Coordinates of C-alpha atoms in Angstrom, one line a residue:
X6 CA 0.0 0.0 0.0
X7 CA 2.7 2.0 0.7
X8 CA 4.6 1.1 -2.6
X9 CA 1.1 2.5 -4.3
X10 CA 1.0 5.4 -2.4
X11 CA 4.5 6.3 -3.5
X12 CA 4.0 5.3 -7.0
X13 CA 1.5 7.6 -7.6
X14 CA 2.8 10.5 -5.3
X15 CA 5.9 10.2 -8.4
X16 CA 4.2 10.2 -10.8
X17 CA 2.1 13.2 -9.6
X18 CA 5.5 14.9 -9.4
X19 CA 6.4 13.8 -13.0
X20 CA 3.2 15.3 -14.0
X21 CA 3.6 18.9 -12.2
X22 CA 7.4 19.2 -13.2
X23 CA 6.7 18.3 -16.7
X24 CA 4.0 21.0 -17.3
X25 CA 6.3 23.5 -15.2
X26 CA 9.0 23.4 -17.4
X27 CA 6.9 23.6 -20.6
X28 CA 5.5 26.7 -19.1
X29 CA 9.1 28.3 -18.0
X30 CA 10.4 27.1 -21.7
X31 CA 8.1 28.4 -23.9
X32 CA 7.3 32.5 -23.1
X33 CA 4.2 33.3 -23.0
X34 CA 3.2 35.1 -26.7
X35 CA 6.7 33.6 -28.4
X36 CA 6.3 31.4 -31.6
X37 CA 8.5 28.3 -31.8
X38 CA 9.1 28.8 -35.0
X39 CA 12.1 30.3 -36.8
X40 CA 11.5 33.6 -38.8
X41 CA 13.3 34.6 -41.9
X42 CA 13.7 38.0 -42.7
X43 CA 12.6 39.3 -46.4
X44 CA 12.3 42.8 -48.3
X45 CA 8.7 42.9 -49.9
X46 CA 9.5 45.6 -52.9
X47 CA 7.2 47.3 -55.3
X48 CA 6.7 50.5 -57.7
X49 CA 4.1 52.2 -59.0
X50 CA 2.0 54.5 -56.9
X51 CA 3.5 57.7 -57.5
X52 CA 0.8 59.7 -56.4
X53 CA 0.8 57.7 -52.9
X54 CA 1.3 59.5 -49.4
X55 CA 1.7 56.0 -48.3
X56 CA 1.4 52.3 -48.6
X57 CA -0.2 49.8 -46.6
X58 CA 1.8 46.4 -46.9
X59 CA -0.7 43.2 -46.3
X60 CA 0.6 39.7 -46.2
X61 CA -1.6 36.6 -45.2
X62 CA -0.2 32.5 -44.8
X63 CA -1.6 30.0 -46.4
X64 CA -3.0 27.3 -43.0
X65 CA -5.5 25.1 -43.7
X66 CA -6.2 25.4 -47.4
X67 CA -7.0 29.0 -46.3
X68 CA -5.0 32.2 -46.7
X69 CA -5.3 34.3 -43.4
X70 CA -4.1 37.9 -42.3
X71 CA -0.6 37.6 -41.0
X72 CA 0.3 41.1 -40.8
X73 CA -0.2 44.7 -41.8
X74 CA 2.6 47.1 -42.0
X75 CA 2.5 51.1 -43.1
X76 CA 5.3 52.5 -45.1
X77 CA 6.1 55.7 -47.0
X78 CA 8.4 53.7 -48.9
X79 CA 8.8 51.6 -52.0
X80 CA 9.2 48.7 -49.9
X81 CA 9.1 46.9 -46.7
X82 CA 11.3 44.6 -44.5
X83 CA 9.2 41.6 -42.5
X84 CA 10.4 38.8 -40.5
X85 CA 8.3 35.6 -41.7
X86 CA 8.2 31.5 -40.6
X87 CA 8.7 28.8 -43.6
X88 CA 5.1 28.3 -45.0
X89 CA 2.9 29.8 -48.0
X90 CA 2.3 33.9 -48.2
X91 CA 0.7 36.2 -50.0
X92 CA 0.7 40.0 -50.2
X93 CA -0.8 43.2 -52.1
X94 CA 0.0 46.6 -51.3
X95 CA -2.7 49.4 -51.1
X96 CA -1.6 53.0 -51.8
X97 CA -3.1 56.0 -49.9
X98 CA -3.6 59.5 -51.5
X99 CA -2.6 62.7 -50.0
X100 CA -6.0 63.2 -48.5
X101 CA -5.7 59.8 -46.9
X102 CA -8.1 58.1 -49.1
X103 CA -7.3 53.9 -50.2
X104 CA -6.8 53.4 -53.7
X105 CA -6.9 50.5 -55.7
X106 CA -5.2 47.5 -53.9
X107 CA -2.5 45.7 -56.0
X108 CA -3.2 42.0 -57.3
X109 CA -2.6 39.4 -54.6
X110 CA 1.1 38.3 -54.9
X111 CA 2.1 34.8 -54.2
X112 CA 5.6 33.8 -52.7
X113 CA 6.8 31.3 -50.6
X114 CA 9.7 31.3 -47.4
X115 CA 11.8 28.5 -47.1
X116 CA 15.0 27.7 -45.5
X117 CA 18.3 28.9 -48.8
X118 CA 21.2 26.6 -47.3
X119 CA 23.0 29.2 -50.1
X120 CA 21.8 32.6 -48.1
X121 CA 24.2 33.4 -45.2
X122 CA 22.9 34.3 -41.6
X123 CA 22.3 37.7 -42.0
X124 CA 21.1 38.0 -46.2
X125 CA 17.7 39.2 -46.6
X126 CA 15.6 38.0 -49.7
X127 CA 14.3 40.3 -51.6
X128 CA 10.1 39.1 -52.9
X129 CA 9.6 41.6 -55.8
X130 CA 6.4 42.7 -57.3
X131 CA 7.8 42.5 -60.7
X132 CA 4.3 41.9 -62.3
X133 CA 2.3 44.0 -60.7
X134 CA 2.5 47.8 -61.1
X135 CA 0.8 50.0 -58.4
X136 CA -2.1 51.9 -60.3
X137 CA -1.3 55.6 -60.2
X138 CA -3.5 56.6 -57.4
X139 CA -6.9 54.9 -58.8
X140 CA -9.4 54.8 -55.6
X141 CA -11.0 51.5 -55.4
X142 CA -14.5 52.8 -57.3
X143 CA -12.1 54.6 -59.9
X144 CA -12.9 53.5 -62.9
X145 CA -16.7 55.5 -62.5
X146 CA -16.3 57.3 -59.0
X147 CA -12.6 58.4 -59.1
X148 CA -13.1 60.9 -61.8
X149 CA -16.1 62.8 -60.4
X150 CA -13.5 64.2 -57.2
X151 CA -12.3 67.6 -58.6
X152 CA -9.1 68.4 -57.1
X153 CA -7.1 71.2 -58.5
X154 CA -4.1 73.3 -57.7
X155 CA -3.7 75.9 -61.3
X156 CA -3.8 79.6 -63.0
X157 CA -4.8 81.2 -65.6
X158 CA -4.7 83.9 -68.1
X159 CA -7.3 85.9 -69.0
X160 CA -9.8 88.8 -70.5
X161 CA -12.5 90.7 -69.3
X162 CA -12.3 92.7 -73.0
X163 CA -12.7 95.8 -71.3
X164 CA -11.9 96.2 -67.9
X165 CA -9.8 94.3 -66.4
X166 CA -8.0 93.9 -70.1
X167 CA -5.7 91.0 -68.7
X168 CA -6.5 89.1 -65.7
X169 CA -4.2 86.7 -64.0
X170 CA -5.7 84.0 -61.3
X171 CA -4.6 82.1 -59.1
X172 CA -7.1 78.8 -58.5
X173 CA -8.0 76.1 -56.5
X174 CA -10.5 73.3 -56.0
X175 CA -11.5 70.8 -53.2
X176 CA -13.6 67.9 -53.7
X177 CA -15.3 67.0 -50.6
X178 CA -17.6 64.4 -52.3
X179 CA -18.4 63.3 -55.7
X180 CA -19.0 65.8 -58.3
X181 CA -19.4 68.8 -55.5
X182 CA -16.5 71.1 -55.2
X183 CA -15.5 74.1 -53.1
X184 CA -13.3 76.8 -55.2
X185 CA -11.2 79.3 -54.1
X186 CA -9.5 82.1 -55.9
X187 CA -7.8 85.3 -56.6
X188 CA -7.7 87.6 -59.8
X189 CA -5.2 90.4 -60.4
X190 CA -6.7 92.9 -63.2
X191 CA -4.4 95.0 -65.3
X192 CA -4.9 97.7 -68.2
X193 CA -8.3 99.5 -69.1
X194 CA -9.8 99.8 -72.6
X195 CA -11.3 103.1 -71.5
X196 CA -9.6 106.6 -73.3
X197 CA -9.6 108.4 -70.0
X198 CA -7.8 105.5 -67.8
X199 CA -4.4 106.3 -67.6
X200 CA -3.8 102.8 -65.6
X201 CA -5.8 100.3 -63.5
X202 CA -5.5 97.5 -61.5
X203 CA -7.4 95.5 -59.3
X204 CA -7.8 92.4 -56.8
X205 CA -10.7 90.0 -56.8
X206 CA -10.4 87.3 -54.1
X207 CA -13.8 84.6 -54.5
X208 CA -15.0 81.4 -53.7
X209 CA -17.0 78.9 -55.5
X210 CA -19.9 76.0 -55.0
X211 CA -19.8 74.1 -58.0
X212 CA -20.4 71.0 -59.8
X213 CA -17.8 68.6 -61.9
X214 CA -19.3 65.8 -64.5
X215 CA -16.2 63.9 -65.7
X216 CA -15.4 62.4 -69.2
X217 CA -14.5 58.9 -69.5
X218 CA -11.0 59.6 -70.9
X219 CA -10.2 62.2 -68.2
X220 CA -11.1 65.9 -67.6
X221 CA -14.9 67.0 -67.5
X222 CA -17.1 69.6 -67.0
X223 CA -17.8 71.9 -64.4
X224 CA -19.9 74.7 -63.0
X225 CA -20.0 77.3 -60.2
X226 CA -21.7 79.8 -58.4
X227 CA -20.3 82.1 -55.6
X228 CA -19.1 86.2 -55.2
X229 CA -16.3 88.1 -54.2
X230 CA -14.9 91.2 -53.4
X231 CA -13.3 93.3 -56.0
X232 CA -10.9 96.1 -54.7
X233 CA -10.0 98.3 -58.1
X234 CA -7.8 101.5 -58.4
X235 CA -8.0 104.2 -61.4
X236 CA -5.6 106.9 -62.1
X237 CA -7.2 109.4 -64.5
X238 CA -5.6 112.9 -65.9
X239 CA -7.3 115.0 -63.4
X240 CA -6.7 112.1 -60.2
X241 CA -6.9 108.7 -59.0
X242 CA -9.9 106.9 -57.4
X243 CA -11.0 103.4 -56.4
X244 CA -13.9 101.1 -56.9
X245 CA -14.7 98.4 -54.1
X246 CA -17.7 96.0 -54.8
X247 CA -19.1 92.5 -53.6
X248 CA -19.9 90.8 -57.0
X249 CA -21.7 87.6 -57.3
X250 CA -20.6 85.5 -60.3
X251 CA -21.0 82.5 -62.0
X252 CA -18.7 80.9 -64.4
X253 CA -18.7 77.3 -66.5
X254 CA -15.7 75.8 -68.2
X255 CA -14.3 72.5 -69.1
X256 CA -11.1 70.5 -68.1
X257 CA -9.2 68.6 -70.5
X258 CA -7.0 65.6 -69.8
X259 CA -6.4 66.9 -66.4
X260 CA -4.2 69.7 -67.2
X261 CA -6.3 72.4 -68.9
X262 CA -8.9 74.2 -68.3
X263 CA -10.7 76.6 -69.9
X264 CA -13.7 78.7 -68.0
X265 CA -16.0 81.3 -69.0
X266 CA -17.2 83.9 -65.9
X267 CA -20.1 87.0 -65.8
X268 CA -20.3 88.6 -62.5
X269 CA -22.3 91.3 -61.2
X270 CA -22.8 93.3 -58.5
X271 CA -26.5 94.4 -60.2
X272 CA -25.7 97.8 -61.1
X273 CA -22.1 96.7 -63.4
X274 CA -22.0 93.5 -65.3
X275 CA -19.0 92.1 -66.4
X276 CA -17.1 89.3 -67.7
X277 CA -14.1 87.0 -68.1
X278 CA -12.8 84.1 -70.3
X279 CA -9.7 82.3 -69.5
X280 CA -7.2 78.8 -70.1
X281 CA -5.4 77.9 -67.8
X282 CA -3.3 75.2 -66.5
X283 CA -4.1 73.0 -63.7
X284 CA -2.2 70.1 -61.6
X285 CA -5.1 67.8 -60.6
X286 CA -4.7 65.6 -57.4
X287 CA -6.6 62.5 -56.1

């Protein structure tokens, strides 16, 4: 009985000892297995603020998330187990908006007797090119956000005779735009104007329709203030006015645009037609 009694009082201590070690060997949170580092590279994205990196392992006959990583760079160092990967890359716009995720990339970690201790593989993305800022309902939805940073040259044919602007757009949804702006008017068509200039800052509520192929067109409605100055033969003087305006115009391929403007202030009506140029963001 006493044998027994012992026996089991043993094996009771195996039991405990066994499973205490375990617990002291293996941390708490720390894989077992060994991780091989690798440098994820690809290109494209130009447009990109930055880049979320996704890579999922093939367990199961499933692929599932094994990390996410967010670079500003072309490419990204992880530290990976033996197995079966994927990844894609998804590029985010300067107004932090996703845009169309790369293709799912295949690869595969295994131990290279060839690579030394400290070599890093490098998993390139050779076949798949980032799209150049595309957000993921592009192809119909991407277009309508107008986005512009330009200028432009124009007339009023009359007064202001050249008119120089500065211009911007914001896109806060689809096909709705907020403009901002500032004219600088030279030169009168007038006999008794020795010299003019003047300063129209504005802002705009407006609409953009895009073409297929890039560009569209667009319409707004807003005011400013115009601050003008007049030197005559007998004096100067100066003409300050809130105007309302409203102006239409089309943007081609992105880059030009050309606008047509009345504005008013309901006693003077006047005009302006302009092309400009304008770099068009995402």
């Amino acid at each position: 009985m006493i044998k027994l009694q012992w026996l089991i009082s043993a094996f009771l201590f195996l039991v405990s000892f066994t499973s205490l070690y375990a617990q002291i060997g293996v941390p708490a949170g720390e894989s077992q297995e060994q991780l091989f580092r690798r440098r994820i590279v690809w290109r494209g994205g130009e447009y990109a603020l930055r880049f979320s990196l996704e890579v999922e392992r093939l367990q199961g006959g499933n692929y599932q998330i094994y990390l996410q990583e967010y670079t500003t760079s072309l490419y990204a160092e992880v530290s990976l187990p033996e197995g079966d990967f994927r990844f894609r890359v998804i590029p985010y716009d300067i107004l932090g908006r996703p845009a169309e995720a790369s293709l799912w990339f295949p690869f595969v970690v295994r131990i290279s007797l060839s690579a030394g201790a400290d070599e890093i593989e490098i998993i390139g993305m050779d076949d798949h090119v980032l799209a150049q800022g595309r957000s993921r309902n592009d192809e119909t939805g991407r277009a309508a956000f107008f986005n512009t940073l330009g200028f432009s040259v124009g007339s009023s044919f009359s007064e202001p005779l050249v008119i120089v602007s500065m211009y911007g757009t914001f896109s806060p949804i689809q096909n709705v735009f907020i403009g901002l702006g500032y004219d600088i008017g030279f030169l009168s068509t007038y006999t008794d104007v020795e010299s003019y200039y003047s300063f129209y800052p504005f802002a705009h509520l407006g609409v953009f329709m895009p073409f297929n192929a890039g560009g569209g067109f667009f319409a707004g409605i807003g005011g400013g203030y115009v601050i003008g100055h007049y030197v005559f033969p007998f004096g100067t003087s100066n003409k300050n006015s809130f105007m309302f305006d409203f102006s239409v115009g089309v943007n081609l391929i992105n880059a030009i645009t050309i606008s047509y403007s009345i504005r008013t202030n309901f006693n003077l009506t006047n005009s302006k037609f302009a092309i400009g140029y304008v770099w068009r963001f995402r």
